[in-house]
Amino acid sequence: MEKLWKSCLYHVLNIHSWEENGIEYKCNHGELQLDKDQPRKWLSKQSESFHELEKIVCDAQMIKDLKHLNLFCHTGKLEVFHSFVLKYRPKRIHFKMDAMEARTKLAALANNRNSHRVQAKVMHPTPNSASYGDLKYLSYFPKSKKQWMVRPVYEDMDLSYIFEMNIEVLDLIEGKSTHSWESRNVQLPPNIASTPKPEKKLLIQKHQSRF
């Protein structure tokens, strides 16, 4: 990947085959079509533009980051999990530790059960939709892009795990099964303050004395 990235420095100079350490390399594109009326403007190796481009391409931090792209890993699935977390554990509501832990686990269960959904196909085509059996897409207009785009539509979520949990809950209530869960709320300190809370009127007097 690093060699592919740096190879653009040859291409912009109109050099499409070169040799490094006894090994011959070349661009992946085919033969370039020359236009006599509008000839391509290639960079010169002595030009300031090329030196500026070379600084960007050969930047040490950039080359270091390329190693993390080797397996083409991206954060898409992690962002999907965070969406589940916001659904089960919204930020606008305060939860105690037990609720935080339980809701996070619910988000993880929902994410794991639906992490391998495939893109849906058109089953009931309309005059404005794709043909039967084609992959389904949704049109949308993001404010940041300010242009119409499409995104894939996936199959419906699998919610069967909820019924499985409900059965286990009923078994616990009826005494058919037991658990070893212990509340974590009692393990937390009642307050982060290291000193006892004084009377509010003393705090007000101290605050006003500064003025």
PDB file of N, CA, C and O in Angstrom, residues 5 21 48 61 66 86-87 105 121 123 138 143 149 157 179 181 187:
ATOM      1  N   TRP A   5       0.821   4.183  -2.778  1.00  0.00           N
ATOM      2  CA  TRP A   5       0.600   5.577  -2.400  1.00  0.00           C
ATOM      3  C   TRP A   5       1.698   6.476  -2.973  1.00  0.00           C
ATOM      4  O   TRP A   5       1.420   7.524  -3.546  1.00  0.00           O
ATOM      5  N   ASN A  21      15.196  -0.765  -6.448  1.00  0.00           N
ATOM      6  CA  ASN A  21      15.906  -1.916  -5.868  1.00  0.00           C
ATOM      7  C   ASN A  21      15.905  -3.123  -6.816  1.00  0.00           C
ATOM      8  O   ASN A  21      15.714  -4.265  -6.405  1.00  0.00           O
ATOM      9  N   GLU A  48       7.966  23.895  -7.756  1.00  0.00           N
ATOM     10  CA  GLU A  48       7.562  24.053  -6.358  1.00  0.00           C
ATOM     11  C   GLU A  48       6.322  23.214  -6.058  1.00  0.00           C
ATOM     12  O   GLU A  48       6.177  22.673  -4.958  1.00  0.00           O
ATOM     13  N   GLN A  61       3.962  10.910   9.306  1.00  0.00           N
ATOM     14  CA  GLN A  61       2.734  10.514   9.980  1.00  0.00           C
ATOM     15  C   GLN A  61       1.754   9.876   9.007  1.00  0.00           C
ATOM     16  O   GLN A  61       1.049   8.917   9.339  1.00  0.00           O
ATOM     17  N   LEU A  66      -0.841   4.741   7.089  1.00  0.00           N
ATOM     18  CA  LEU A  66      -1.173   3.798   6.020  1.00  0.00           C
ATOM     19  C   LEU A  66      -1.168   2.359   6.504  1.00  0.00           C
ATOM     20  O   LEU A  66      -1.919   1.524   6.007  1.00  0.00           O
ATOM     21  N   LEU A  86     -27.314   4.533  22.166  1.00  0.00           N
ATOM     22  CA  LEU A  86     -28.116   5.736  22.353  1.00  0.00           C
ATOM     23  C   LEU A  86     -29.609   5.406  22.411  1.00  0.00           C
ATOM     24  O   LEU A  86     -30.387   6.129  23.026  1.00  0.00           O
ATOM     25  N   LYS A  87     -29.994   4.318  21.757  1.00  0.00           N
ATOM     26  CA  LYS A  87     -31.401   3.915  21.795  1.00  0.00           C
ATOM     27  C   LYS A  87     -31.771   3.364  23.162  1.00  0.00           C
ATOM     28  O   LYS A  87     -32.818   3.705  23.720  1.00  0.00           O
ATOM     29  N   LYS A 105     -25.770  -3.803  28.029  1.00  0.00           N
ATOM     30  CA  LYS A 105     -25.825  -5.205  27.618  1.00  0.00           C
ATOM     31  C   LYS A 105     -26.962  -5.441  26.625  1.00  0.00           C
ATOM     32  O   LYS A 105     -26.809  -6.224  25.679  1.00  0.00           O
ATOM     33  N   LYS A 121     -33.805  -6.894  -0.753  1.00  0.00           N
ATOM     34  CA  LYS A 121     -34.082  -6.877  -2.184  1.00  0.00           C
ATOM     35  C   LYS A 121     -35.510  -6.393  -2.422  1.00  0.00           C
ATOM     36  O   LYS A 121     -36.378  -6.521  -1.563  1.00  0.00           O
ATOM     37  N   MET A 123     -39.040  -6.603  -3.353  1.00  0.00           N
ATOM     38  CA  MET A 123     -40.018  -7.684  -3.463  1.00  0.00           C
ATOM     39  C   MET A 123     -41.321  -7.211  -4.097  1.00  0.00           C
ATOM     40  O   MET A 123     -42.048  -8.001  -4.698  1.00  0.00           O
ATOM     41  N   LEU A 138     -32.287   3.541  -0.491  1.00  0.00           N
ATOM     42  CA  LEU A 138     -33.148   4.626  -0.033  1.00  0.00           C
ATOM     43  C   LEU A 138     -32.518   5.951  -0.427  1.00  0.00           C
ATOM     44  O   LEU A 138     -31.336   6.187  -0.181  1.00  0.00           O
ATOM     45  N   LYS A 143     -27.876  17.297   4.777  1.00  0.00           N
ATOM     46  CA  LYS A 143     -27.599  18.739   4.799  1.00  0.00           C
ATOM     47  C   LYS A 143     -26.123  19.032   4.571  1.00  0.00           C
ATOM     48  O   LYS A 143     -25.775  20.055   3.971  1.00  0.00           O
ATOM     49  N   MET A 149     -28.463  11.571  -2.419  1.00  0.00           N
ATOM     50  CA  MET A 149     -27.614  10.391  -2.365  1.00  0.00           C
ATOM     51  C   MET A 149     -28.493   9.176  -2.070  1.00  0.00           C
ATOM     52  O   MET A 149     -29.689   9.320  -1.804  1.00  0.00           O
ATOM     53  N   MET A 157     -34.774  -6.096  11.340  1.00  0.00           N
ATOM     54  CA  MET A 157     -34.005  -6.580  12.486  1.00  0.00           C
ATOM     55  C   MET A 157     -34.613  -7.861  13.051  1.00  0.00           C
ATOM     56  O   MET A 157     -35.822  -8.068  13.000  1.00  0.00           O
ATOM     57  N   HIS A 179     -30.232 -16.967  39.815  1.00  0.00           N
ATOM     58  CA  HIS A 179     -29.170 -16.125  39.256  1.00  0.00           C
ATOM     59  C   HIS A 179     -28.210 -15.753  40.379  1.00  0.00           C
ATOM     60  O   HIS A 179     -28.520 -15.896  41.576  1.00  0.00           O
ATOM     61  N   TRP A 181     -26.644 -12.612  40.261  1.00  0.00           N
ATOM     62  CA  TRP A 181     -26.418 -11.189  40.050  1.00  0.00           C
ATOM     63  C   TRP A 181     -26.460 -10.428  41.362  1.00  0.00           C
ATOM     64  O   TRP A 181     -27.269 -10.703  42.241  1.00  0.00           O
ATOM     65  N   GLN A 187     -22.036  -0.441  45.841  1.00  0.00           N
ATOM     66  CA  GLN A 187     -20.578  -0.367  45.881  1.00  0.00           C
ATOM     67  C   GLN A 187     -20.055   1.021  45.560  1.00  0.00           C
ATOM     68  O   GLN A 187     -18.875   1.296  45.733  1.00  0.00           O
TER      69      GLN A 187
END
